[in-house]
Tab-separated table of C-alpha atoms in Angstrom:
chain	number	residue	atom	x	y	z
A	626	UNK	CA	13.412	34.254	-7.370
A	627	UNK	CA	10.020	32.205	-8.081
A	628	UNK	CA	9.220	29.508	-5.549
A	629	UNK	CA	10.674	26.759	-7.190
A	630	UNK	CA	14.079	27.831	-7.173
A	631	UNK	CA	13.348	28.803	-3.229
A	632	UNK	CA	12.288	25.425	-2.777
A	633	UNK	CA	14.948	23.876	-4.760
A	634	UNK	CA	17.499	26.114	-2.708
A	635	UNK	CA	16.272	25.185	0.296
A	636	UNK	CA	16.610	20.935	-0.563
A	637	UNK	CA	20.121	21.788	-1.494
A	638	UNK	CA	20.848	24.026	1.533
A	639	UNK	CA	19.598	21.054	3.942
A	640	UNK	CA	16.502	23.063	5.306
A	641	UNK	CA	14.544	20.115	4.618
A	642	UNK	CA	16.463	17.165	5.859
A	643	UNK	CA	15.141	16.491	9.529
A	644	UNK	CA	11.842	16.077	7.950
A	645	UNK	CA	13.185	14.130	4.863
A	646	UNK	CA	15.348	11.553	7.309
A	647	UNK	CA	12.086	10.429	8.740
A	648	UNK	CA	10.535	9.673	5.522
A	649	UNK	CA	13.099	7.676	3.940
A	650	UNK	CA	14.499	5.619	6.554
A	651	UNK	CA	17.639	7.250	8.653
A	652	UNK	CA	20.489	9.807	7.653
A	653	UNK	CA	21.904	6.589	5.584
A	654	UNK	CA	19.480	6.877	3.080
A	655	UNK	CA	19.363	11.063	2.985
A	656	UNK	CA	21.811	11.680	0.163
A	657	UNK	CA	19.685	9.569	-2.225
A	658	UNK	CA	16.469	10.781	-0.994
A	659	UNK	CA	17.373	14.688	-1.167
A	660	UNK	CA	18.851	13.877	-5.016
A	661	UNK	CA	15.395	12.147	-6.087
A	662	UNK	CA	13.478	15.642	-4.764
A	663	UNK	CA	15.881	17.847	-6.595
A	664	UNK	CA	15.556	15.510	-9.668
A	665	UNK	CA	11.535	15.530	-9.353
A	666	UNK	CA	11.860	19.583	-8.290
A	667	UNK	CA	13.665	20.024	-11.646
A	668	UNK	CA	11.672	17.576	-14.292
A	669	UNK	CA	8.381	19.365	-12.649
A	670	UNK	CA	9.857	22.732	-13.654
A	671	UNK	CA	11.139	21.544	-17.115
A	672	UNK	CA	7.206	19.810	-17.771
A	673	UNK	CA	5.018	22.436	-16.041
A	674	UNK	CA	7.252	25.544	-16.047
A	675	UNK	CA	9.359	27.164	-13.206
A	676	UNK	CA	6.893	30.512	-12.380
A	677	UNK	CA	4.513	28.508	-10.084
A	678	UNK	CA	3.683	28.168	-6.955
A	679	UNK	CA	4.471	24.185	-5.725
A	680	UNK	CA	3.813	22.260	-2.609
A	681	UNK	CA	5.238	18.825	-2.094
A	682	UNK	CA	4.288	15.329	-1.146
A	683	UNK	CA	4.864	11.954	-0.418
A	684	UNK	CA	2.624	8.761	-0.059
A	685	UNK	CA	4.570	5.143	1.195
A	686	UNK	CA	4.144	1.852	0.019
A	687	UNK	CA	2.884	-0.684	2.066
A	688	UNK	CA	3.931	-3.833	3.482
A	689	UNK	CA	1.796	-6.464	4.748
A	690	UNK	CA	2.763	-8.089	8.240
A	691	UNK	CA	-0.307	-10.208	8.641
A	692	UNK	CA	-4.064	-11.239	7.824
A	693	UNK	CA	-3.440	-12.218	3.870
A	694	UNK	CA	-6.617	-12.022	2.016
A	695	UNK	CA	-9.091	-10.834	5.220
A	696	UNK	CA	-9.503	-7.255	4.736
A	697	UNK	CA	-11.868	-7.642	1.607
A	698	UNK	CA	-13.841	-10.128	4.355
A	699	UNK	CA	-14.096	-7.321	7.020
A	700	UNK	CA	-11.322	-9.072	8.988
A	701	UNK	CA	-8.366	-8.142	11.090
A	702	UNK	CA	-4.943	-6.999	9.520
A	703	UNK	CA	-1.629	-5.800	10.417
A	704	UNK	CA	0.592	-3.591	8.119
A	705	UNK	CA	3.290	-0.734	8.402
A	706	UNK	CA	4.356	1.794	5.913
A	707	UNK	CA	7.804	1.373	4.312
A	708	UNK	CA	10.817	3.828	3.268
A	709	UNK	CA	9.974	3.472	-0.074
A	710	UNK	CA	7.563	6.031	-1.602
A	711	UNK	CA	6.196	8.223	-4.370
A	712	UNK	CA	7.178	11.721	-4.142
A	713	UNK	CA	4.941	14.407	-6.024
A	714	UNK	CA	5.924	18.118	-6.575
A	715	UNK	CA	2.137	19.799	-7.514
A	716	UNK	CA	1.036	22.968	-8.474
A	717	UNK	CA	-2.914	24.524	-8.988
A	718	UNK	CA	-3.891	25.274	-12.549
A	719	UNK	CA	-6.697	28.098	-12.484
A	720	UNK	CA	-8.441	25.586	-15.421
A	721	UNK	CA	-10.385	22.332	-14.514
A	722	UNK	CA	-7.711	20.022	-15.779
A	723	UNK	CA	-5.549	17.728	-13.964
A	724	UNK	CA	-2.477	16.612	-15.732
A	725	UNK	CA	0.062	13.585	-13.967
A	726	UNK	CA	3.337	13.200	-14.896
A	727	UNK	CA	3.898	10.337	-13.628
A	728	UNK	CA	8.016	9.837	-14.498
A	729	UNK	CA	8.333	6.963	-16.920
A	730	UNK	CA	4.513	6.829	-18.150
A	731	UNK	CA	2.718	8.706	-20.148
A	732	UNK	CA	0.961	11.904	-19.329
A	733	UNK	CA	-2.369	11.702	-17.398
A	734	UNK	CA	-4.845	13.986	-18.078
A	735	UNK	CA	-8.469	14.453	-16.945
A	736	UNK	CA	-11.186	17.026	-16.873
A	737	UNK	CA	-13.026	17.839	-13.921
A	738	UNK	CA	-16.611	18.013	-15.664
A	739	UNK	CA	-15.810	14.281	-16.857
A	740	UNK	CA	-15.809	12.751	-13.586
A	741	UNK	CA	-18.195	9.546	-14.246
A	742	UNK	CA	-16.259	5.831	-14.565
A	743	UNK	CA	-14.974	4.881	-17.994
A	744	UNK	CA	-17.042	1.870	-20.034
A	745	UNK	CA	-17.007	-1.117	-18.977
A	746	UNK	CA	-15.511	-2.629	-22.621
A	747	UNK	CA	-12.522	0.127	-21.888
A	748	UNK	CA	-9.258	-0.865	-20.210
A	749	UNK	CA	-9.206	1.593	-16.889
A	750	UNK	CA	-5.112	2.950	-16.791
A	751	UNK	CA	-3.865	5.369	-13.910
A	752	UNK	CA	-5.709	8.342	-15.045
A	753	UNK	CA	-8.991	6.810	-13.820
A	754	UNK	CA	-7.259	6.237	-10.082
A	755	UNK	CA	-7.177	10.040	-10.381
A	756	UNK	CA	-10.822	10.440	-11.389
A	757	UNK	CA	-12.279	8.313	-9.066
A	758	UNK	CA	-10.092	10.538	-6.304
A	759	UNK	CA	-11.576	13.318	-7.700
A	760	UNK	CA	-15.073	12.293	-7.954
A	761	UNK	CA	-15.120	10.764	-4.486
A	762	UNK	CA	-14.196	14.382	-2.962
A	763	UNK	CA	-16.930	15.999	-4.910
A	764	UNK	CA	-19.025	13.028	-3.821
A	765	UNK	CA	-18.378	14.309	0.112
A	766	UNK	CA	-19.006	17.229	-0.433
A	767	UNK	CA	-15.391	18.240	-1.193
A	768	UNK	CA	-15.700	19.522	-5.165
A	769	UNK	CA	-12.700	20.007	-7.111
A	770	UNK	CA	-13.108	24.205	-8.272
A	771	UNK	CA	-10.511	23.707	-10.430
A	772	UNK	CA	-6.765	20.884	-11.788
A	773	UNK	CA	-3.646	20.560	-10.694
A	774	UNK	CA	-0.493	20.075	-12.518
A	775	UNK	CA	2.304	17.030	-10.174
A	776	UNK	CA	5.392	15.415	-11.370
A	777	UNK	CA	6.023	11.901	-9.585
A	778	UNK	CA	8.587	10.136	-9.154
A	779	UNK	CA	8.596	6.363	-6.991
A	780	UNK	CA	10.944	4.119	-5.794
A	781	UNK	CA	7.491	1.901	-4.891
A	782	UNK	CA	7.760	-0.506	-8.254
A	783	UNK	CA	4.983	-1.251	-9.605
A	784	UNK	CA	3.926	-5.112	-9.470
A	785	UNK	CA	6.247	-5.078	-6.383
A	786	UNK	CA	3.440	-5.755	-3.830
A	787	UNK	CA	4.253	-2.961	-1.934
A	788	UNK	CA	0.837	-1.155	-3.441
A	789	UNK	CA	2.204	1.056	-5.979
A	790	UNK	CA	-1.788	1.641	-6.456
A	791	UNK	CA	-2.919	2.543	-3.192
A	792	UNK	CA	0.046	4.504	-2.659
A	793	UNK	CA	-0.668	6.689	-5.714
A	794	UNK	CA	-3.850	6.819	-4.298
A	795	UNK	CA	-3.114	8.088	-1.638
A	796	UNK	CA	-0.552	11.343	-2.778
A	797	UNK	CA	-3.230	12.187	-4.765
A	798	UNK	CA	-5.773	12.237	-1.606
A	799	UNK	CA	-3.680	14.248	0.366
A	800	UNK	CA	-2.873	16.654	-2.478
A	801	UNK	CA	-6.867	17.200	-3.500
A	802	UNK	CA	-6.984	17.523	0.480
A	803	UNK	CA	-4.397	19.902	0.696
A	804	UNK	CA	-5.421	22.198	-2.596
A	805	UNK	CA	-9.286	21.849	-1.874
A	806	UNK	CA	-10.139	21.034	1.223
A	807	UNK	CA	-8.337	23.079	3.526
A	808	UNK	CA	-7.211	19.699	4.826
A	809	UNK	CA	-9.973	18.377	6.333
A	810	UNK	CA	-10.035	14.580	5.308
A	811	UNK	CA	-8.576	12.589	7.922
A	812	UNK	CA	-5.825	9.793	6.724
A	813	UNK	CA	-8.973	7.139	7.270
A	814	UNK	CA	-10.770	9.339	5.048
A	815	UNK	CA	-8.374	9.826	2.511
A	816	UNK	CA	-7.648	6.025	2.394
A	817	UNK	CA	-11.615	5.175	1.705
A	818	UNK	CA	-11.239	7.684	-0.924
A	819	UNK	CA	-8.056	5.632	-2.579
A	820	UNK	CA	-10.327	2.391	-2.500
A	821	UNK	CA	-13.403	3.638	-3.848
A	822	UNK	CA	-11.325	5.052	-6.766
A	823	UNK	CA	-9.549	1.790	-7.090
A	824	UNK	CA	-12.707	-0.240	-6.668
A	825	UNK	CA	-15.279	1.621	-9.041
A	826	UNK	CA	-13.212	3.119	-11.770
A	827	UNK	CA	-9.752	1.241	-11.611
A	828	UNK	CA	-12.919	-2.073	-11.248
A	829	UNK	CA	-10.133	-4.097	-8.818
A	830	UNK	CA	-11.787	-5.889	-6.179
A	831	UNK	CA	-9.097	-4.916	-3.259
A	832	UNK	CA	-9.325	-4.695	0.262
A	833	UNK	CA	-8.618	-1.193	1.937
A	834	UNK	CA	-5.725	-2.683	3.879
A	835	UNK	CA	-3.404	-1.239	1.377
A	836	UNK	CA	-4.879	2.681	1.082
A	837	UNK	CA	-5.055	2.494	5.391
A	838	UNK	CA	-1.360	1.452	6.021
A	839	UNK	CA	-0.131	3.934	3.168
A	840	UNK	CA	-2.308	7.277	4.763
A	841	UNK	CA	-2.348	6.395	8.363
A	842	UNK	CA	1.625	5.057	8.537
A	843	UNK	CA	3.646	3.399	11.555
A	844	UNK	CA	2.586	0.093	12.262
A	845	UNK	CA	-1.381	0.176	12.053
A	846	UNK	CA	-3.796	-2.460	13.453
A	847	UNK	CA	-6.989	-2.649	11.711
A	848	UNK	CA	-10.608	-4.067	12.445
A	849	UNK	CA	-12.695	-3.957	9.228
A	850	UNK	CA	-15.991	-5.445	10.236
A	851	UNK	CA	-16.988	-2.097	9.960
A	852	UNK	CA	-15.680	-0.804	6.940
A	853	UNK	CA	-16.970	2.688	7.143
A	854	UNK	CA	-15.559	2.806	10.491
A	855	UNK	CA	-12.562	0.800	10.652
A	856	UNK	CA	-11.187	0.476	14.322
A	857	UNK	CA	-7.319	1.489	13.375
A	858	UNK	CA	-4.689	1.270	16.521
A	859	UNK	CA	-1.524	2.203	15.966
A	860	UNK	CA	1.496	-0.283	17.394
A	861	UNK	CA	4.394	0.971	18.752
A	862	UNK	CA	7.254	-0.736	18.072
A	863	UNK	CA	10.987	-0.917	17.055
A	864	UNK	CA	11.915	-2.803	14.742
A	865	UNK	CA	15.347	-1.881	14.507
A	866	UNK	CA	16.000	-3.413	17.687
A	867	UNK	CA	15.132	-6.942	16.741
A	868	UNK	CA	17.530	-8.702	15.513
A	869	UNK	CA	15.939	-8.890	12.360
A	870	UNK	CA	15.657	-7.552	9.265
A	871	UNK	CA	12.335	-7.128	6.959
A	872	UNK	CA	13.346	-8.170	3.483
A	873	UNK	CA	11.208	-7.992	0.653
A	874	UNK	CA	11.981	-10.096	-2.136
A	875	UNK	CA	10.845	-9.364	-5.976
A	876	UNK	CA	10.589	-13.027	-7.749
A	877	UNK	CA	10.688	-11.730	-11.036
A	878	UNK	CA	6.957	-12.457	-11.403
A	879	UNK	CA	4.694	-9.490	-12.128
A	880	UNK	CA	1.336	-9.500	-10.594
A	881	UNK	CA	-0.139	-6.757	-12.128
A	882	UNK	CA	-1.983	-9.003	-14.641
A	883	UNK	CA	-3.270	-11.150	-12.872
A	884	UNK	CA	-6.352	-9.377	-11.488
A	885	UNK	CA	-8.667	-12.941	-12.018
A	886	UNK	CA	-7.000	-14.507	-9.915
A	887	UNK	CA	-7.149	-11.704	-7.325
A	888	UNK	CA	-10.779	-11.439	-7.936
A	889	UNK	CA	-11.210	-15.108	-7.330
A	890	UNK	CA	-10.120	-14.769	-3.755
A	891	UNK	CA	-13.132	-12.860	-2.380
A	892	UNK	CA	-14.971	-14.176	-5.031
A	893	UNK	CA	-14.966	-17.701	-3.536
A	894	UNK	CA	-14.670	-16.752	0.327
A	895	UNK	CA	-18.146	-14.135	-0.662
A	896	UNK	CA	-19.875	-17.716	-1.924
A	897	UNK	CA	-19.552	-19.010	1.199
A	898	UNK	CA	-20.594	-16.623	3.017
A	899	UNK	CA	-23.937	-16.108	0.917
A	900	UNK	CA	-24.340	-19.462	1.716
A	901	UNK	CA	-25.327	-18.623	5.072
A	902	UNK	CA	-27.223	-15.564	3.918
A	903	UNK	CA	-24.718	-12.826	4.643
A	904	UNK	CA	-21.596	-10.817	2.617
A	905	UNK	CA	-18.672	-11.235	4.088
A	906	UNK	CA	-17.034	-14.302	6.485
A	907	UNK	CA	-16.663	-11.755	9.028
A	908	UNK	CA	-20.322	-12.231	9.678
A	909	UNK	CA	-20.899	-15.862	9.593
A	910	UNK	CA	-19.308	-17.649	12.874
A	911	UNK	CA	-16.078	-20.215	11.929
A	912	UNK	CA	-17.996	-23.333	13.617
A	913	UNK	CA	-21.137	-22.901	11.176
A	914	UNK	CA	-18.756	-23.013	8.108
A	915	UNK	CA	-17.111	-26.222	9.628
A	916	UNK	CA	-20.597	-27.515	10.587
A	917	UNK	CA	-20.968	-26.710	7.029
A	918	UNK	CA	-18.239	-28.474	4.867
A	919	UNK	CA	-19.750	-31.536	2.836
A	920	UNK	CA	-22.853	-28.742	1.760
A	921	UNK	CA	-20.466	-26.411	1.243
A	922	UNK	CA	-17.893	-28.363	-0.931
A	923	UNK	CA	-21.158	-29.066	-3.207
A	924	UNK	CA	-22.192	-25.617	-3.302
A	925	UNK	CA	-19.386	-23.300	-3.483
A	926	UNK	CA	-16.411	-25.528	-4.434
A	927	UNK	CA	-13.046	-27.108	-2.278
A	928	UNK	CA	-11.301	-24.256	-3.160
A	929	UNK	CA	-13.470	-21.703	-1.660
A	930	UNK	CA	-13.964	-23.996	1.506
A	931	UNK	CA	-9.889	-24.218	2.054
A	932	UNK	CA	-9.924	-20.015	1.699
A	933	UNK	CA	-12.998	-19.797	4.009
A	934	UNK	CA	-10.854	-21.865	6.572
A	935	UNK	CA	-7.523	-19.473	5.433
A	936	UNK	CA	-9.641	-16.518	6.551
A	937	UNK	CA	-10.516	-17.262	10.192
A	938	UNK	CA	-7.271	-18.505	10.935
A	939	UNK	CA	-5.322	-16.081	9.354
A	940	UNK	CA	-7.720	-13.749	11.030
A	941	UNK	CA	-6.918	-14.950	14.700
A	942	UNK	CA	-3.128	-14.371	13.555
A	943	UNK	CA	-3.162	-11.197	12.050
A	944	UNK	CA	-4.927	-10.195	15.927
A	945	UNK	CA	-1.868	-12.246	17.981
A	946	UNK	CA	0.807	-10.843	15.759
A	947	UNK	CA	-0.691	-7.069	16.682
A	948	UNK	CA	-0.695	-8.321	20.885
A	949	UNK	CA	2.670	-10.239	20.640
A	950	UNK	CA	4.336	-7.100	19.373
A	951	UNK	CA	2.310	-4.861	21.592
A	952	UNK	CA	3.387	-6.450	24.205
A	953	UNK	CA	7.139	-7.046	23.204
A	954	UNK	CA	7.517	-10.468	22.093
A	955	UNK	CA	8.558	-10.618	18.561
A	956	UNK	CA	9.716	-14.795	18.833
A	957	UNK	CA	5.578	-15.174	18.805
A	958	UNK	CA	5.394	-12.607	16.357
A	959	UNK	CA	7.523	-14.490	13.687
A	960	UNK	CA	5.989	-17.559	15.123
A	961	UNK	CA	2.494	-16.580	13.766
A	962	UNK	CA	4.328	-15.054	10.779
A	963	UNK	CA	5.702	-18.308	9.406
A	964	UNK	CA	1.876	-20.221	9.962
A	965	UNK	CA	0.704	-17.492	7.554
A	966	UNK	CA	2.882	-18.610	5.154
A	967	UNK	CA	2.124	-22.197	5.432
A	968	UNK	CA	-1.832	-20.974	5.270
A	969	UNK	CA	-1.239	-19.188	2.572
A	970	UNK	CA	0.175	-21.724	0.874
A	971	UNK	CA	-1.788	-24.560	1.754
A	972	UNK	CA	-5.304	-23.240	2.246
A	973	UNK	CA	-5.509	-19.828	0.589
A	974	UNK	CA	-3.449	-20.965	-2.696
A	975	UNK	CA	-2.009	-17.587	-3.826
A	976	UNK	CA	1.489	-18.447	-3.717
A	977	UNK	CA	1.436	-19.049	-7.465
A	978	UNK	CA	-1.527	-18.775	-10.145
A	979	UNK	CA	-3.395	-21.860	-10.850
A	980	UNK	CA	-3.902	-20.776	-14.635
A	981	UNK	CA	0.149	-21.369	-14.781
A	982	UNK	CA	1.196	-23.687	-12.717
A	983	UNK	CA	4.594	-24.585	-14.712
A	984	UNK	CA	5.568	-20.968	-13.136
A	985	UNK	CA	6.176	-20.670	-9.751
A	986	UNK	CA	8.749	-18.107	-8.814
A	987	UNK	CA	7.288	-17.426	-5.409
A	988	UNK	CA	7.387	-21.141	-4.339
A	989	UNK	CA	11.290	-21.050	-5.961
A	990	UNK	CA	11.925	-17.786	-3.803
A	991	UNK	CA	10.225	-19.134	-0.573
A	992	UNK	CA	11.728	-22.364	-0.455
A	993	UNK	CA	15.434	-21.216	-1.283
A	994	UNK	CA	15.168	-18.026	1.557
A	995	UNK	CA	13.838	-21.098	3.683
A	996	UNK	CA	16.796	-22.810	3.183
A	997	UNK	CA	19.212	-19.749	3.969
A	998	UNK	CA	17.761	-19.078	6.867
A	999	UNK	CA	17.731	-22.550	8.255
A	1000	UNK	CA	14.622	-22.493	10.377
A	1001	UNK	CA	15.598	-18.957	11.982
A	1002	UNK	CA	13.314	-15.722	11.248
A	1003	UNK	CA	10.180	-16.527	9.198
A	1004	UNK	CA	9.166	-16.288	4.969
A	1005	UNK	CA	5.865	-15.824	3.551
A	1006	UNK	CA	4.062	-14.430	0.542
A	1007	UNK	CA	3.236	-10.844	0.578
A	1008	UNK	CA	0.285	-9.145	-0.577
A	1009	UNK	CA	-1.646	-10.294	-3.343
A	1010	UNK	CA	0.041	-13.046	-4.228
A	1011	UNK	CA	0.675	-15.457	-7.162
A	1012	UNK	CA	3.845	-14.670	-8.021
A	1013	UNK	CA	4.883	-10.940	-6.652
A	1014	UNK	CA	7.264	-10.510	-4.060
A	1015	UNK	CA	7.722	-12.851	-0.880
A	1016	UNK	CA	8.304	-11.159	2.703
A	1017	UNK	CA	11.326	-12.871	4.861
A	1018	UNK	CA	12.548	-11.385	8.563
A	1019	UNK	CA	15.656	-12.350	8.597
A	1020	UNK	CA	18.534	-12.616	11.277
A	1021	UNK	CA	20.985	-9.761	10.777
A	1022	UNK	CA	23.692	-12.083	10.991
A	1023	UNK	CA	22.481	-14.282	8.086
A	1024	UNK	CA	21.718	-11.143	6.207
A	1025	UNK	CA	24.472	-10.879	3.878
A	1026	UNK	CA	23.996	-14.747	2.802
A	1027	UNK	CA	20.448	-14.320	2.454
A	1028	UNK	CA	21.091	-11.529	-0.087
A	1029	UNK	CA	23.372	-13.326	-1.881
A	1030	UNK	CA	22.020	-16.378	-2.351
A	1031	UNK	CA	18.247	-14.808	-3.187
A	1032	UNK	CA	19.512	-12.430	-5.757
A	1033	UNK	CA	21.925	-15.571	-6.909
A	1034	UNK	CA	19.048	-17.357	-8.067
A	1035	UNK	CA	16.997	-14.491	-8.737
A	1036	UNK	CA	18.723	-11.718	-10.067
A	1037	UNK	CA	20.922	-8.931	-8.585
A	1038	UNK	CA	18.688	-6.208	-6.746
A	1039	UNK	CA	15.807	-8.789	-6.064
A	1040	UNK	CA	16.496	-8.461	-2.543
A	1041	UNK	CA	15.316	-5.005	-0.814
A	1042	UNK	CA	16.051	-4.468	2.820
A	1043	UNK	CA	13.667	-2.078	4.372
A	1044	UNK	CA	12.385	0.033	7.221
A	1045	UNK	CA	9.122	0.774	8.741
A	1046	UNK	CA	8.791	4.595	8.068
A	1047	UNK	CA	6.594	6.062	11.089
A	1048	UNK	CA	4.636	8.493	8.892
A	1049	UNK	CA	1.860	8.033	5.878
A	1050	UNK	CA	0.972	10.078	3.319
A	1051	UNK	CA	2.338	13.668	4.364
A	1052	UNK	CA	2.816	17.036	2.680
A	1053	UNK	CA	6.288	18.111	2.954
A	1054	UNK	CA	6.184	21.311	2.002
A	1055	UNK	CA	3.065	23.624	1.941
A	1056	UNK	CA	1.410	25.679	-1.145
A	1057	UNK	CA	2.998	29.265	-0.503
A	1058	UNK	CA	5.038	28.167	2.870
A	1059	UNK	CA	8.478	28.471	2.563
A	1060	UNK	CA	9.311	28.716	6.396
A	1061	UNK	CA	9.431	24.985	7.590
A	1062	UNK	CA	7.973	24.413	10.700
A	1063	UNK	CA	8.109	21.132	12.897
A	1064	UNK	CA	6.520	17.712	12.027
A	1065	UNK	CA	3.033	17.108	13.635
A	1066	UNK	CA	1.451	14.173	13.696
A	1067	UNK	CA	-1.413	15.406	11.650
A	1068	UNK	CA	0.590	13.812	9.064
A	1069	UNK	CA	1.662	16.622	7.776
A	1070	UNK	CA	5.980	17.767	7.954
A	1071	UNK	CA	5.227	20.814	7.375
């Protein structure tokens, strides 16, 4: 038998599911989760041939629980991976090619001696996220000796807000890691790697909130003001025993073209700061901006004044939200949740884009999952922004209305229930390893 069918044996035999359970979110979600590997386990055979040698990943979206907009300022944030996830069966070519199948896109491929960004006048697509992956190993000293043929497949929608991006990012970190450098590159590492890629040759201005939650998993706290040596702490806590549960809601508004008004953000919050002679608000003190305001409103704009204000108070949150559930008390935690919302909303202005303001599915979404939750549990925008997804904890009891009357307004399936999922980007299953061993928390179930 070649190692495909082994592995493919072994999915079907159940040799695999401990390790898969954790991944997508409880034995309740299994069945679907080990169909989805056999499906990607057979459409990698049918693209790339069955006679090779595979190992097997998976990278998680992200959701954001608080500090909106303050990573790209060298904030605080808090985030947690979620059961949803790309999974990608790869395989080593002995050329220098990489080739993606991403399932439902077009094939990606890219040659390893053509590692430099694409032209500016070009439109950068998903094959330069895996360039700039590339080229940032070789940059560390890590040098890609030869490709890689993977097949994806991802229940992470793109445009969601769950970073789709960062976590394809990130599965292709930790296989480059895993094929080339004997796995070395720590989940910090690998998520630096996903944001330079993202930054220089996909040229969007993010944050690397989204690349840390989706390699480092669990519920991470994270102190940028260091950005090469983000101070990451890892919060234990279970959500499952809340009360609550952590619905996402898709608004039937697509971000993903609407990187302007994304750039805009930091844009306007990096004026003010060079006001003051520095890069990032993290470095000027709050009282000087306020000292500040009537030069700064004829300097840098309202607009950017009201984010500069978003920043350090959504900056103090993101910091209580990480002690309140630290030490237990998740009524302060949704507390500081819901003043995000209203900052976000009020100060930061992402809830919808000001280029259209006739469409506003977010502010539709957030005020009718206000109004089914009746003041209980808390609602915000999530992510990016301006017109995405919205982010609602909701009482368990008012679940089932919640559902129903989101998806009632905006369309059946809009209304994802999820779980934190208490691992990041992993390999599953080992190049040449057929005998499973147990999960460590390297990060690697395997």
């Amino acid at each position: 038998m070649k190692q495909l069918i082994q592995v493919q044996q072994m999915v079907q035999d159940g040799a695999l599911d401990e390790k898969l359970s954790v991944l997508c979110g409880g034995k309740s979600e299994l069945d679907a989760y080990r169909a989805r590997l056999l499906h990607t386990l057979e459409a990698f055979g049918k693209t790339f041939g069955t006679d090779r040698e595979i190992a097997i990943f998976s990278a998680p979206g992200r959701t954001e629980l608080g500090g909106n907009h303050t990573d790209h300022q060298h904030g605080h944030v808090l985030a947690a991976s979620v059961n949803l996830d790309i999974i990608a069966v790869a395989s080593p070519r002995s050329d220098n090619i990489i080739q993606v199948q991403s399932e439902g896109y077009p094939l990606d491929v890219i040659s390893l001696e053509e590692l430099e960004p694409i032209p500016e006048t070009q439109e950068p697509h998903a094959a330069e996220l895996i360039r700039g992956v590339a080229a940032r190993f070789g940059q560390l000293g890590y040098p890609l000796e030869r490709g890689f043929d993977a097949y994806t497949t991802s229940t992470v929608l793109k445009g969601s807000g769950l970073s789709s991006s960062a976590a394809f990012e990130v599965l292709m970190g930790n296989i480059c890691n895993a094929f080339f450098a004997e796995g070395k590159l720590s989940p910090i590492a690998l998520a630096e790697i996903g944001q330079f890629a993202e930054n220089v040759f996909y040229r969007k201005p993010c944050g690397q909130m989204d690349q840390m939650a989706s390699s480092v998993g669990g519920v991470v706290a994270i102190d940028f003001f260091d950005p090469h040596l983000p101070e990451v702490r890892s919060i234990a806590f279970d959500f499952d025993k809340t009360g609550y549960a952590l619905c996402i809601v898709d608004t039937g508004g697509s971000h993903a073209d609407l990187t302007d008004e994304y750039a805009a953000i930091p844009a306007e919050m990096g004026a003010v700061a060079a006001y003051f002679g520095k890069s990032f608000l993290s470095e000027v003190p709050a009282n000087q901006v306020l000292k500040s305001i009537p030069e700064l409103r004829k300097a840098c704009g309202d607009r950017a004044v009201l984010r500069a204000m978003h920043f350090y108070r959504e900056d103090r949150r993101a910091q209580g939200e990480a002690d309140a559930l630290e030490r237990g008390d998740f009524e302060a935690f949704l507390r500081f949740v819901q003043k995000s919302g209203q900052s976000s909303y009020d100060l930061l202005q992402n809830v919808y884009p000001s280029s259209a303001p006739q469409d506003q599915p977010a502010s539709i979404a957030l005020a009718v999952g206000s109004a089914m939750m009746g003041g209980r549990g808390a609602i915000r925008v999530h992510g990016g922004g301006f017109g995405g997804t919205i982010q609602a904890f909701v009482p368990t009891v008012l679940l089932s209305q919640f559902q129903e009357g989101m998806e009632a307004v905006l369309g059946a399936g809009s209304c994802h229930v999820l779980k934190i999922r208490p691992v990041g980007g992993v390999t599953i299953l080992e190049l040449s390893l057929i005998h499973i061993s147990e999960p460590t928390r390297h990060l690697r179930i395997s």
